Coordinates of C-alpha atoms in Angstrom, one line a residue:
M301 CA 63.1 59.3 -41.0
N302 CA 60.0 57.1 -41.3
F303 CA 56.5 57.4 -39.8
A304 CA 57.2 55.0 -36.8
T305 CA 60.4 56.9 -35.8
V306 CA 58.7 60.3 -35.9
F307 CA 55.7 58.9 -34.0
A308 CA 58.0 57.5 -31.3
V309 CA 59.7 60.9 -30.8
M310 CA 56.6 63.1 -31.1
F311 CA 54.4 60.8 -28.9
N312 CA 56.5 61.8 -25.8
G313 CA 54.8 65.2 -26.1
C314 CA 51.5 63.5 -25.2
T315 CA 52.6 61.5 -22.2
G316 CA 51.3 64.1 -19.8
I317 CA 47.9 62.4 -20.3
M318 CA 48.7 60.1 -17.4
A319 CA 49.9 63.0 -15.1
G320 CA 46.4 63.5 -13.7
C321 CA 46.0 59.8 -12.9
N322 CA 49.4 59.7 -11.3
M323 CA 48.5 62.7 -9.1
S324 CA 44.9 61.6 -8.3
G325 CA 45.7 61.3 -4.6
E326 CA 46.3 65.1 -4.5
L327 CA 43.2 66.2 -6.4
K328 CA 40.0 67.2 -4.6
Q329 CA 37.6 65.7 -7.2
P330 CA 39.7 63.2 -9.3
S331 CA 36.6 61.8 -11.1
R332 CA 35.9 65.2 -12.6
A333 CA 39.3 66.8 -12.8
I334 CA 41.1 63.9 -14.5
P335 CA 38.9 63.5 -17.6
L336 CA 38.3 67.2 -18.0
G337 CA 42.0 68.2 -17.5
T338 CA 43.2 65.3 -19.7
I339 CA 40.9 66.2 -22.6
I340 CA 41.7 69.9 -22.4
A341 CA 45.4 69.1 -22.3
V342 CA 45.3 66.8 -25.3
V343 CA 43.2 69.3 -27.4
I344 CA 45.6 72.2 -26.6
T345 CA 48.7 70.1 -27.3
F346 CA 47.2 68.9 -30.5
F347 CA 46.4 72.3 -31.9
V348 CA 49.7 73.9 -30.7
Y349 CA 51.6 71.1 -32.6
L350 CA 49.4 71.3 -35.6
I351 CA 49.7 75.1 -35.9
L352 CA 53.5 74.9 -35.4
F353 CA 53.8 72.2 -38.2
I354 CA 51.7 74.2 -40.6
F355 CA 53.7 77.5 -40.0
T356 CA 57.0 75.7 -40.2
A357 CA 56.1 73.9 -43.5
L358 CA 54.9 77.2 -45.0
T359 CA 58.0 79.3 -44.1
C360 CA 61.0 77.0 -44.0
D361 CA 63.0 75.3 -46.7
R362 CA 63.0 71.5 -46.8
I363 CA 66.8 71.3 -46.7
L364 CA 66.8 73.4 -43.5
L365 CA 64.3 71.1 -41.9
K366 CA 66.3 68.0 -42.8
E367 CA 69.8 69.2 -41.9
D368 CA 69.3 71.4 -38.8
Y369 CA 67.4 70.0 -35.8
G370 CA 67.8 73.4 -34.1
F371 CA 66.3 75.4 -36.9
F372 CA 63.8 77.1 -34.5
R373 CA 66.5 79.4 -33.2
P374 CA 67.5 81.2 -36.5
I375 CA 63.9 81.7 -37.5
N376 CA 62.8 83.1 -34.1
F377 CA 62.7 86.8 -33.7
W378 CA 64.8 86.3 -30.4
P379 CA 66.8 83.0 -30.5
P380 CA 67.1 82.7 -26.7
F381 CA 63.4 82.2 -26.5
V382 CA 63.8 78.7 -28.0
L383 CA 66.4 77.7 -25.5
I384 CA 64.3 79.0 -22.6
G385 CA 61.2 77.1 -24.0
V386 CA 63.2 73.8 -24.3
Y387 CA 64.4 74.1 -20.7
A388 CA 61.0 75.0 -19.4
T389 CA 59.3 72.2 -21.3
S390 CA 61.9 69.7 -20.2
L391 CA 61.8 70.7 -16.6
S392 CA 58.0 70.7 -16.5
A393 CA 57.6 67.3 -18.2
S394 CA 60.4 65.7 -16.2
M395 CA 59.1 67.1 -12.9
S396 CA 55.6 66.0 -13.6
T397 CA 56.7 62.5 -14.6
L398 CA 59.2 62.3 -11.7
I399 CA 56.6 63.2 -9.1
G400 CA 53.8 61.1 -10.7
A401 CA 56.0 58.1 -11.1
S402 CA 57.3 58.4 -7.5
R403 CA 53.8 58.5 -6.2
I404 CA 53.0 55.2 -7.9
L405 CA 56.3 53.7 -6.7
H406 CA 55.5 54.8 -3.2
A407 CA 52.1 53.2 -3.4
L408 CA 53.7 49.9 -4.6
A409 CA 56.2 50.0 -1.8
K410 CA 53.5 50.6 0.8
D411 CA 51.5 47.7 -0.4
D412 CA 54.7 45.6 -0.1
L413 CA 54.1 44.1 -3.6
F414 CA 57.8 43.7 -4.4
G415 CA 59.2 43.2 -0.9
I416 CA 62.6 44.5 0.0
L417 CA 63.3 45.6 -3.6
L418 CA 61.2 48.7 -3.1
A419 CA 61.8 49.2 0.6
P420 CA 63.7 52.5 0.2
A421 CA 60.6 53.9 -1.6
K422 CA 58.6 53.8 1.7
L423 CA 60.5 56.7 3.3
V424 CA 58.5 59.9 3.6
S425 CA 59.1 63.3 5.1
K426 CA 57.3 64.8 8.1
G427 CA 54.8 66.4 5.7
G428 CA 54.1 63.1 4.0
N429 CA 56.1 63.7 0.8
P430 CA 57.6 60.4 -0.5
W431 CA 61.2 61.7 -0.9
G432 CA 62.5 58.1 -0.8
A433 CA 60.4 57.2 -3.9
V434 CA 61.5 60.4 -5.7
V435 CA 65.2 59.6 -5.2
Y436 CA 64.5 56.0 -6.2
T437 CA 62.8 57.2 -9.4
W438 CA 65.6 59.6 -10.2
A439 CA 68.1 56.8 -9.9
L440 CA 66.1 54.7 -12.3
V441 CA 65.9 57.6 -14.8
Q442 CA 69.7 57.9 -14.7
L443 CA 70.0 54.3 -15.7
V444 CA 67.7 54.9 -18.7
L445 CA 69.8 57.9 -19.7
L446 CA 72.8 55.5 -20.2
A447 CA 71.2 54.7 -23.6
G448 CA 72.9 57.8 -24.8
K449 CA 70.6 58.7 -27.7
L450 CA 67.4 60.7 -27.1
N451 CA 65.7 59.1 -30.1
T452 CA 66.4 55.6 -28.6
I453 CA 65.1 56.7 -25.2
A454 CA 62.1 58.2 -26.9
G455 CA 61.3 54.9 -28.6
I456 CA 61.6 53.0 -25.3
V457 CA 59.5 55.5 -23.4
T458 CA 56.8 55.5 -26.1
V459 CA 56.6 51.7 -26.2
F460 CA 56.1 51.5 -22.4
Y461 CA 53.6 54.3 -22.4
L462 CA 51.6 52.5 -25.2
M463 CA 51.8 49.4 -23.1
A464 CA 50.4 51.3 -20.1
Y465 CA 47.6 52.7 -22.2
A466 CA 46.7 49.3 -23.6
A467 CA 46.6 47.9 -20.0
I468 CA 44.2 50.7 -19.0
D469 CA 42.0 49.9 -22.0
L470 CA 42.1 46.2 -21.1
A471 CA 41.0 47.0 -17.6
C472 CA 38.1 49.0 -18.8
L473 CA 37.2 46.3 -21.3
A474 CA 37.2 43.7 -18.6
L475 CA 34.9 45.8 -16.4
E476 CA 32.5 46.4 -19.3
W477 CA 32.4 42.7 -20.2
A478 CA 32.0 41.7 -16.5
S479 CA 28.8 43.8 -16.4
A480 CA 29.8 45.2 -13.0
P481 CA 26.9 47.4 -11.8
N482 CA 29.2 49.9 -10.1
F483 CA 31.2 50.5 -13.3
R484 CA 29.4 53.6 -14.6
P485 CA 31.9 55.7 -16.6
T486 CA 30.9 59.3 -17.0
F487 CA 32.5 59.6 -20.4
R488 CA 29.5 59.2 -22.7
L489 CA 31.3 58.0 -25.8
F490 CA 32.7 55.0 -23.9
S491 CA 32.0 51.5 -25.1
W492 CA 33.7 48.2 -25.4
H493 CA 34.4 48.9 -29.1
T494 CA 36.5 51.9 -28.1
C495 CA 38.4 49.8 -25.6
L496 CA 39.2 47.1 -28.3
L497 CA 40.2 49.8 -30.7
G498 CA 42.5 51.4 -28.2
I499 CA 44.2 48.1 -27.3
F500 CA 44.6 47.1 -31.0
S501 CA 46.0 50.6 -31.9
C502 CA 48.5 50.6 -29.0
L503 CA 49.8 47.1 -29.8
V504 CA 50.1 47.8 -33.5
M505 CA 52.1 51.1 -32.9
M506 CA 54.3 49.3 -30.4
F507 CA 55.4 46.8 -33.0
L508 CA 55.7 49.4 -35.7
I509 CA 58.1 51.5 -33.6
N510 CA 60.3 48.6 -32.6
P511 CA 59.3 44.9 -32.5
A512 CA 62.1 44.0 -30.0
Y513 CA 61.2 46.7 -27.6
A514 CA 57.5 45.8 -27.9
S515 CA 58.2 42.1 -27.2
G516 CA 60.4 42.9 -24.3
S517 CA 57.8 45.2 -22.7
I518 CA 55.1 42.5 -23.0
V519 CA 57.4 39.9 -21.4
L520 CA 58.4 42.3 -18.6
L521 CA 54.7 43.1 -18.0
L522 CA 53.8 39.4 -17.8
L523 CA 56.8 38.7 -15.4
L524 CA 55.6 41.6 -13.1
L525 CA 52.0 40.3 -13.2
G526 CA 53.2 36.8 -12.3
F527 CA 55.4 38.1 -9.5
I528 CA 52.6 40.1 -8.0
H529 CA 50.1 37.2 -8.3
F530 CA 52.3 34.8 -6.5
R531 CA 54.0 37.2 -4.1
S532 CA 51.1 39.3 -2.8
G533 CA 48.4 38.2 -0.5
S534 CA 44.7 39.2 -0.5
S535 CA 43.7 42.8 -0.5
S536 CA 40.6 45.0 -0.2
W537 CA 41.0 46.4 -3.7
G538 CA 38.6 44.0 -5.4
Y539 CA 39.5 41.5 -8.1
I540 CA 38.3 42.0 -11.7
S541 CA 39.0 38.3 -12.2
Q542 CA 36.2 37.5 -9.7
A543 CA 33.7 39.6 -11.6
L544 CA 34.7 38.0 -14.9
I545 CA 34.5 34.5 -13.4
F546 CA 31.0 35.3 -11.9
H547 CA 29.8 36.5 -15.3
Q548 CA 31.0 33.5 -17.2
V549 CA 29.9 30.9 -14.6
R550 CA 26.4 32.4 -14.5
K551 CA 26.3 32.2 -18.3
Y552 CA 27.5 28.6 -18.4
L553 CA 25.2 27.5 -15.6
L554 CA 22.3 28.6 -17.6
L555 CA 23.6 26.4 -20.5
L556 CA 23.9 23.4 -18.2
D557 CA 20.5 22.0 -18.8
V558 CA 19.4 19.2 -16.4
R559 CA 17.1 17.8 -19.2
K560 CA 20.2 17.0 -21.3
E561 CA 21.9 14.9 -18.7
H562 CA 23.1 11.5 -19.9
V563 CA 24.4 8.5 -18.1
K564 CA 27.6 8.5 -20.2
F565 CA 28.6 11.8 -18.6
W566 CA 27.5 11.1 -15.1
R567 CA 29.8 12.1 -12.3
P568 CA 29.4 12.2 -8.5
Q569 CA 28.1 15.5 -7.1
I570 CA 28.6 15.0 -3.4
L571 CA 27.2 16.6 -0.3
L572 CA 29.3 15.7 2.8
M573 CA 27.6 16.4 6.1
V574 CA 30.1 17.4 8.7
S575 CA 29.3 17.7 12.4
N576 CA 32.7 18.7 13.7
P577 CA 35.7 19.1 11.3
R578 CA 38.1 18.2 14.0
T579 CA 37.1 14.6 13.8
C580 CA 36.6 14.1 10.1
C581 CA 39.4 15.9 8.2
Q582 CA 40.6 12.5 6.8
L583 CA 37.1 11.9 5.4
I584 CA 37.0 15.4 3.9
K585 CA 40.3 14.8 2.1
F586 CA 39.1 11.4 0.9
I587 CA 35.9 12.6 -0.6
N588 CA 37.9 15.2 -2.4
D589 CA 39.7 12.3 -4.2
L590 CA 36.3 10.6 -4.9
K591 CA 34.5 13.6 -6.6
K592 CA 36.2 13.1 -10.0
G593 CA 35.8 16.8 -11.1
G594 CA 32.2 16.8 -9.8
L595 CA 30.5 19.1 -7.3
Y596 CA 31.8 18.8 -3.8
I597 CA 29.9 20.6 -1.0
M598 CA 30.6 20.4 2.8
G599 CA 27.3 20.8 4.6
H600 CA 26.8 21.6 8.3
V601 CA 23.6 22.0 10.3
E602 CA 23.5 24.3 13.4
T603 CA 20.5 23.6 15.5
G604 CA 18.5 26.5 16.7
D605 CA 15.4 28.7 16.0
L606 CA 15.9 31.9 14.1
D607 CA 12.8 33.4 15.8
T608 CA 14.5 33.3 19.2
L609 CA 17.8 34.8 17.9
P610 CA 18.7 38.5 17.2
S611 CA 20.5 37.6 14.0
D612 CA 21.5 34.6 11.9
P613 CA 24.6 33.1 13.5
V614 CA 25.5 31.0 10.5
Q615 CA 26.6 33.9 8.3
A616 CA 29.5 34.8 10.6
H617 CA 30.8 31.2 10.5
Y618 CA 31.4 31.0 6.8
S619 CA 34.9 32.5 6.9
F620 CA 36.0 29.8 9.3
W621 CA 34.7 27.0 7.2
L622 CA 36.3 28.5 4.0
S623 CA 39.6 28.8 5.8
L624 CA 39.3 25.2 6.8
V625 CA 38.8 24.3 3.1
D626 CA 42.0 26.3 2.3
K627 CA 44.1 24.6 5.0
L628 CA 42.9 21.1 3.9
N629 CA 43.6 22.0 0.3
V630 CA 40.3 20.5 -1.0
K631 CA 38.2 21.8 -3.9
A632 CA 34.9 22.1 -2.0
F633 CA 32.1 24.6 -1.5
V634 CA 30.6 25.2 2.0
D635 CA 26.9 25.4 2.8
L636 CA 25.6 26.0 6.3
T637 CA 22.1 26.2 7.6
L638 CA 20.2 26.8 10.8
S639 CA 17.4 24.3 11.6
P640 CA 15.5 23.0 14.7
S641 CA 17.0 19.5 14.1
V642 CA 19.8 17.9 12.1
R643 CA 17.3 15.9 10.1
L644 CA 15.4 19.0 8.9
G645 CA 18.6 20.8 8.2
T646 CA 19.9 18.0 6.1
Q647 CA 16.6 18.0 4.1
Q648 CA 17.1 21.7 3.5
L649 CA 20.6 21.2 2.2
L650 CA 19.6 18.3 0.0
R651 CA 16.8 20.4 -1.5
I652 CA 18.4 23.8 -2.0
T653 CA 22.2 23.2 -2.1
G654 CA 23.7 23.8 -5.6
L655 CA 22.4 25.7 -8.6
G656 CA 20.9 24.7 -11.9
G657 CA 22.5 21.5 -13.2
M658 CA 25.1 21.5 -10.4
K659 CA 23.2 20.0 -7.5
P660 CA 24.2 17.1 -5.2
N661 CA 23.2 13.6 -6.3
T662 CA 25.0 11.8 -3.5
L663 CA 24.9 12.3 0.3
V664 CA 27.8 11.2 2.4
L665 CA 27.5 10.7 6.2
G666 CA 29.9 9.6 8.8
F667 CA 29.0 6.2 10.4
Y668 CA 27.0 6.2 13.6
D669 CA 29.0 4.2 16.2
N670 CA 30.5 4.6 19.7
A671 CA 34.1 5.0 18.6
T672 CA 36.1 7.6 20.5
P673 CA 36.7 10.5 18.1
E674 CA 40.2 11.9 17.6
D675 CA 41.2 15.5 17.2
Y676 CA 42.9 15.9 13.8
F677 CA 43.7 19.5 14.5
L678 CA 46.3 18.3 17.0
Q679 CA 48.0 16.1 14.4
D680 CA 48.4 18.6 11.6
S681 CA 50.8 21.6 11.9
A682 CA 48.5 23.7 9.7
F683 CA 46.1 23.9 12.6
T684 CA 48.7 24.4 15.3
P685 CA 49.0 28.1 16.5
G686 CA 52.5 29.4 15.9
L687 CA 53.4 26.5 13.6
S688 CA 51.1 27.1 10.7
P689 CA 53.1 27.4 7.5
H690 CA 51.2 30.5 6.4
D691 CA 48.6 32.8 7.8
D692 CA 45.2 32.9 6.3
P693 CA 45.0 35.8 3.9
F694 CA 41.4 36.5 5.0
G695 CA 42.2 37.0 8.6
V696 CA 41.4 33.6 10.1
D697 CA 44.6 32.2 11.6
A698 CA 45.2 28.8 13.2
T699 CA 44.4 30.2 16.7
S700 CA 41.0 31.5 15.6
L701 CA 40.2 28.3 13.8
Q702 CA 41.0 26.2 16.9
A703 CA 38.8 28.4 19.0
H704 CA 35.9 28.4 16.6
F705 CA 35.2 24.7 16.3
P706 CA 34.1 22.9 19.5
P707 CA 36.3 20.3 21.1
V708 CA 35.7 16.6 20.2
R709 CA 33.1 14.6 21.9
S710 CA 34.3 12.7 25.0
P711 CA 33.4 9.0 25.3
E712 CA 30.9 9.8 28.1
T713 CA 29.1 12.5 26.1
P714 CA 26.0 11.3 24.3
H715 CA 25.6 11.8 20.5
H716 CA 24.0 15.0 19.3
L717 CA 21.9 12.7 17.0
A718 CA 19.7 9.8 18.0
P719 CA 20.0 6.5 16.1
K720 CA 16.5 6.7 14.8
E721 CA 17.0 10.3 13.5
Y722 CA 20.3 9.1 11.8
V723 CA 18.5 6.3 10.0
A724 CA 15.6 8.7 9.2
I725 CA 18.1 11.0 7.4
I726 CA 19.2 8.0 5.2
C727 CA 15.5 7.3 4.4
D728 CA 14.9 10.9 3.5
A729 CA 17.9 10.9 1.1
L730 CA 16.6 7.8 -0.6
K731 CA 13.1 9.3 -0.9
M732 CA 14.7 12.3 -2.6
H733 CA 16.3 9.9 -5.0
K734 CA 19.8 10.7 -3.7
N735 CA 22.6 8.1 -3.5
I736 CA 23.8 7.4 0.0
V737 CA 27.3 6.7 1.3
L738 CA 28.1 5.9 4.9
A739 CA 31.8 6.3 5.8
R740 CA 33.2 4.3 8.7
S741 CA 36.7 4.3 10.4
F742 CA 38.2 7.0 8.2
P743 CA 40.2 8.7 11.0
C744 CA 42.5 5.7 10.6
L745 CA 42.8 6.0 6.9
V746 CA 46.4 5.9 5.7
R747 CA 46.7 8.5 2.9
P748 CA 48.5 7.4 -0.3
G749 CA 52.1 8.5 -0.4
T750 CA 52.8 8.2 3.3
S751 CA 55.5 5.8 4.6
S752 CA 52.9 3.5 6.3
S753 CA 50.7 3.3 3.1
N754 CA 53.1 0.8 1.4
A755 CA 51.5 -2.2 3.1
A756 CA 48.0 -1.4 1.5
L757 CA 47.8 -2.3 -2.1
Y758 CA 44.1 -2.8 -3.0
I759 CA 40.7 -1.2 -3.1
D760 CA 38.2 -3.9 -2.3
V761 CA 34.7 -4.0 -3.6
W762 CA 31.9 -6.3 -2.3
P763 CA 29.1 -5.7 -4.8
L764 CA 26.6 -8.0 -3.1
D765 CA 24.2 -7.2 -0.2
L766 CA 26.0 -9.2 2.5
L767 CA 23.0 -8.9 4.8
R768 CA 20.7 -10.7 2.3
P769 CA 22.8 -12.1 -0.5
Q770 CA 19.8 -14.1 -1.8
A771 CA 17.8 -10.9 -2.4
S772 CA 20.3 -9.0 -4.5
A773 CA 22.3 -9.5 -7.7
Y774 CA 25.7 -8.4 -9.0
V775 CA 24.2 -6.4 -11.9
D776 CA 21.6 -4.3 -10.2
V777 CA 21.8 -0.5 -10.1
C778 CA 23.3 -0.4 -6.6
S779 CA 26.1 -2.9 -7.4
L780 CA 27.0 -1.1 -10.6
F781 CA 27.0 2.2 -8.7
L782 CA 29.4 0.6 -6.1
L783 CA 31.8 -0.5 -8.9
Q784 CA 31.6 3.0 -10.5
M785 CA 32.6 4.8 -7.3
A786 CA 35.5 2.4 -6.6
C787 CA 36.7 2.9 -10.2
I788 CA 36.5 6.7 -9.8
L789 CA 38.6 6.5 -6.7
N790 CA 41.1 4.4 -8.6
M791 CA 41.3 7.0 -11.3
A792 CA 42.4 9.7 -8.8
A793 CA 46.2 10.5 -9.2
S794 CA 47.1 9.5 -5.6
W795 CA 45.1 6.2 -5.7
R796 CA 46.2 5.1 -9.2
R797 CA 48.8 2.7 -7.9
Y798 CA 46.2 0.7 -6.0
Q799 CA 44.5 -2.3 -7.7
L800 CA 40.8 -2.9 -7.7
R801 CA 39.6 -6.3 -6.3
V802 CA 36.1 -7.5 -6.7
F803 CA 34.9 -10.2 -4.3
L804 CA 32.0 -12.5 -5.5
C805 CA 30.2 -14.3 -2.7
V806 CA 28.9 -17.5 -4.2
E807 CA 26.9 -20.2 -2.5
S808 CA 27.1 -23.8 -3.9
S809 CA 23.4 -24.1 -3.8
G810 CA 23.1 -21.1 -6.1
T811 CA 25.5 -22.2 -8.8
G812 CA 23.3 -25.0 -10.0
N813 CA 25.7 -27.9 -9.8
G814 CA 27.4 -27.4 -6.5
D815 CA 31.0 -27.8 -7.7
S816 CA 33.9 -25.6 -8.7
N817 CA 32.6 -25.3 -12.2
G818 CA 29.8 -23.1 -10.9
L819 CA 32.2 -20.8 -9.1
L820 CA 34.2 -20.5 -12.3
A821 CA 31.1 -19.7 -14.3
A822 CA 30.2 -16.9 -11.9
E823 CA 33.7 -15.5 -12.2
V824 CA 33.7 -15.7 -16.0
K825 CA 30.3 -14.0 -16.2
F826 CA 31.4 -11.1 -14.0
Q827 CA 34.6 -10.7 -15.9
E828 CA 32.6 -10.2 -19.1
L829 CA 30.6 -7.5 -17.3
L830 CA 33.9 -5.7 -16.2
L831 CA 35.1 -5.9 -19.8
K832 CA 32.0 -4.2 -21.1
L833 CA 32.3 -1.5 -18.4
R834 CA 36.1 -1.1 -19.2
I835 CA 36.9 -1.6 -15.5
R836 CA 40.3 -3.2 -14.7
A837 CA 39.9 -5.3 -11.6
A838 CA 41.0 -8.7 -10.2
I839 CA 38.1 -11.0 -9.3
R840 CA 38.1 -13.2 -6.3
V841 CA 35.4 -15.8 -5.7
V842 CA 34.5 -16.3 -2.1
D843 CA 32.8 -19.5 -1.0
W844 CA 29.9 -18.1 1.1
D845 CA 28.5 -21.5 2.3
R846 CA 30.3 -21.4 5.6
V847 CA 28.7 -18.0 6.3
A848 CA 25.3 -18.6 4.8
V849 CA 24.6 -21.5 7.1
L850 CA 24.5 -19.1 10.1
R851 CA 21.8 -16.9 8.6
G852 CA 18.7 -16.8 10.8
Q853 CA 19.9 -19.4 13.3
G854 CA 18.4 -19.1 16.8
L855 CA 16.0 -16.3 15.8
Q856 CA 12.3 -16.6 16.6
H857 CA 10.5 -13.3 15.7
P858 CA 7.1 -14.2 14.4
G859 CA 5.1 -11.4 12.9
L860 CA 8.0 -9.2 11.8
T861 CA 7.7 -7.8 8.3
R862 CA 11.5 -7.9 7.9
E863 CA 13.5 -11.1 8.5
P864 CA 16.0 -10.5 11.3
I865 CA 19.6 -11.5 10.9
S866 CA 21.5 -13.3 13.6
V867 CA 24.5 -11.8 15.3
E868 CA 26.5 -15.0 14.5
Y869 CA 25.9 -14.5 10.8
L870 CA 26.9 -10.8 10.9
R871 CA 30.1 -11.6 12.8
A872 CA 31.0 -14.5 10.4
A873 CA 30.4 -12.1 7.4
N874 CA 32.5 -9.5 9.0
Q875 CA 35.3 -12.0 9.6
A876 CA 35.1 -13.3 6.0
V877 CA 35.5 -9.7 4.7
L878 CA 38.4 -9.1 7.0
E879 CA 40.2 -12.3 6.2
E880 CA 39.7 -12.1 2.4
G881 CA 41.0 -8.5 2.3
G882 CA 43.6 -8.8 4.9
L883 CA 45.9 -5.9 5.8
E884 CA 46.5 -5.2 2.1
S885 CA 43.1 -3.5 1.8
A886 CA 43.3 0.3 1.9
V887 CA 39.6 1.0 1.5
R888 CA 36.5 -1.3 1.3
F889 CA 33.4 -0.6 -0.7
L890 CA 30.3 -2.5 0.7
Y891 CA 26.7 -2.7 -0.4
L892 CA 24.4 -0.8 1.8
P893 CA 20.9 -2.3 2.0
R894 CA 17.9 0.0 2.2
P895 CA 16.7 0.8 5.7
P896 CA 13.4 -0.9 6.8
A897 CA 10.2 1.1 6.2
D898 CA 9.2 0.5 9.8
P899 CA 10.8 3.1 12.1
T900 CA 10.8 0.7 15.0
L901 CA 13.4 -1.4 13.2
H902 CA 15.8 1.4 12.5
E903 CA 17.9 0.8 15.6
R904 CA 18.2 -2.9 14.8
Y905 CA 19.2 -2.0 11.2
L906 CA 22.0 0.2 12.5
E907 CA 23.2 -2.5 14.9
E908 CA 23.4 -4.9 11.9
L909 CA 25.5 -2.5 10.0
D910 CA 27.7 -2.0 13.0
H911 CA 28.3 -5.7 13.5
L912 CA 29.0 -6.2 9.7
T913 CA 31.6 -3.4 9.5
E914 CA 33.3 -3.5 12.9
G915 CA 37.1 -3.5 12.7
L916 CA 37.3 -3.5 8.9
G917 CA 39.2 -0.2 8.7
P918 CA 38.2 2.5 6.3
T919 CA 34.9 1.3 4.8
L920 CA 32.2 2.9 2.6
L921 CA 28.7 1.5 2.7
I922 CA 27.0 2.6 -0.5
H923 CA 23.5 2.5 -1.8
G924 CA 23.1 3.8 -5.3
L925 CA 19.8 4.7 -7.0
T926 CA 21.2 6.4 -10.1
P927 CA 22.2 4.5 -13.3
V928 CA 25.8 5.4 -13.8
T929 CA 27.1 2.9 -16.5
C930 CA 26.3 2.6 -20.2
T931 CA 27.6 0.0 -22.6
E932 CA 25.8 1.5 -25.7
L933 CA 27.7 3.6 -28.3

């Protein structure tokens, strides 16, 4: 015999340590009885074995100990005592283990963690005793006994017990490292050092006893963990993983220093304002593709005054919005607020949403128009009561979700937001140095991978201010931001097969010589810029003369601080964008000019944008303030 074999056999005498934990449901004070009873049992067992070893070594011959495993009977003053003791010990240990294991098996069956496999273990008597689990456990024990050799069985049992002890040590270590305030062990000598020592000792002894058994037990444990993780739903037990994630995220957020930000590592951190999810699910999914691993927050403002309400109504709505995020399968946070107006609520969210270095730098709004909204919930089976592929694990089913969000606005119903307030929100975001994105016609977006998406092949970018081409340049901060956002979309897995197209609007009067050489020069110059930025895109030069001649025609508005734009010019620009892109354009990125400073011009500004983008399909109007590209090493 060697040390590992003797340890494997003798360790079974200490497996009763877990008996108290297994029977914790039957104890009046488990928190006091389990540690006290366990320590007393271990101490008594240790001294009984130690005294027995010493007396045996002092009184028996070595040959007798080596050749006769039943040497206790001839040296005892009454030999039947040994046989009685063996039976009593075996029955006591086996009954304790059988009852304890059956309780655990019954608990697993009640929680339905293994489905029909443990269904018989749910059966109980009138008194509540799990006789089905006892019979099930007894049958499993009989299978183990087919090994035939007690020493072999002892090795297997020891390895599995050591694995159980290592798992308990690991759970305690995780709780200690997570710094959970409610984890307050009464054992005064506890520390994370003892947990690590326990884990290391158990694993070492497992492999010393039998490397094959140890490896097999670890594989079996991992398989059971994986099965439980993917098979079981949510529970009220609490998740240690959430505590560990919180602890680590807090630590790394403190390390994410906003003073160390650099343009080379810029990424969009988006706040999408959602009025009614029924009408903008397509936009929610699209922005999920546009975030490129950055922060994505869905914001919503509920109008009201907390002083006139008995409690905050927003808190009860979070579960519905989080369930919406789950059903749409987007990686987004949710932030809701209560405010007297939508504008003030948006200001609140822009200021306080996020944490540390993870705060929104881009605001996305749906476009303000008179289009009749569509109810996306009626088109997706995930939102249809009775047809949802799976129920929400947190208690919000499709029926509750349908009932929570209000019906879509009818064509006769006025907007909740006035045009001036909408433009004021854009102005507020720009004053806060946030990039702004207006999304139009996204309910008709054809998602990549659908049968009807084969006709669309391109992502079109118009990096010039089409309202005032003479007042902007292709290489200003806003145009480069526009290119960056289009490139980010093209990097998403579902949009990778689409090709970027950049349209350069060139007037012959601006090329210097009025011929095709000037157009070619503009194309070459922009191609050099794309090479520096490492953006793969096709360049198309658009002769803008036929559109430019219509700018300002028939307008007589003396005294205005901002030059008005004729409807003819806007319609011509709209038609040019539509004809150049054609039906092959999946999404269009357009330059969004700054709103006028004069509030009286806000409605006209919105009308200009409406004329410019009418009928273009899914379109993003973008105004960027943040430098996002760098050509330096």
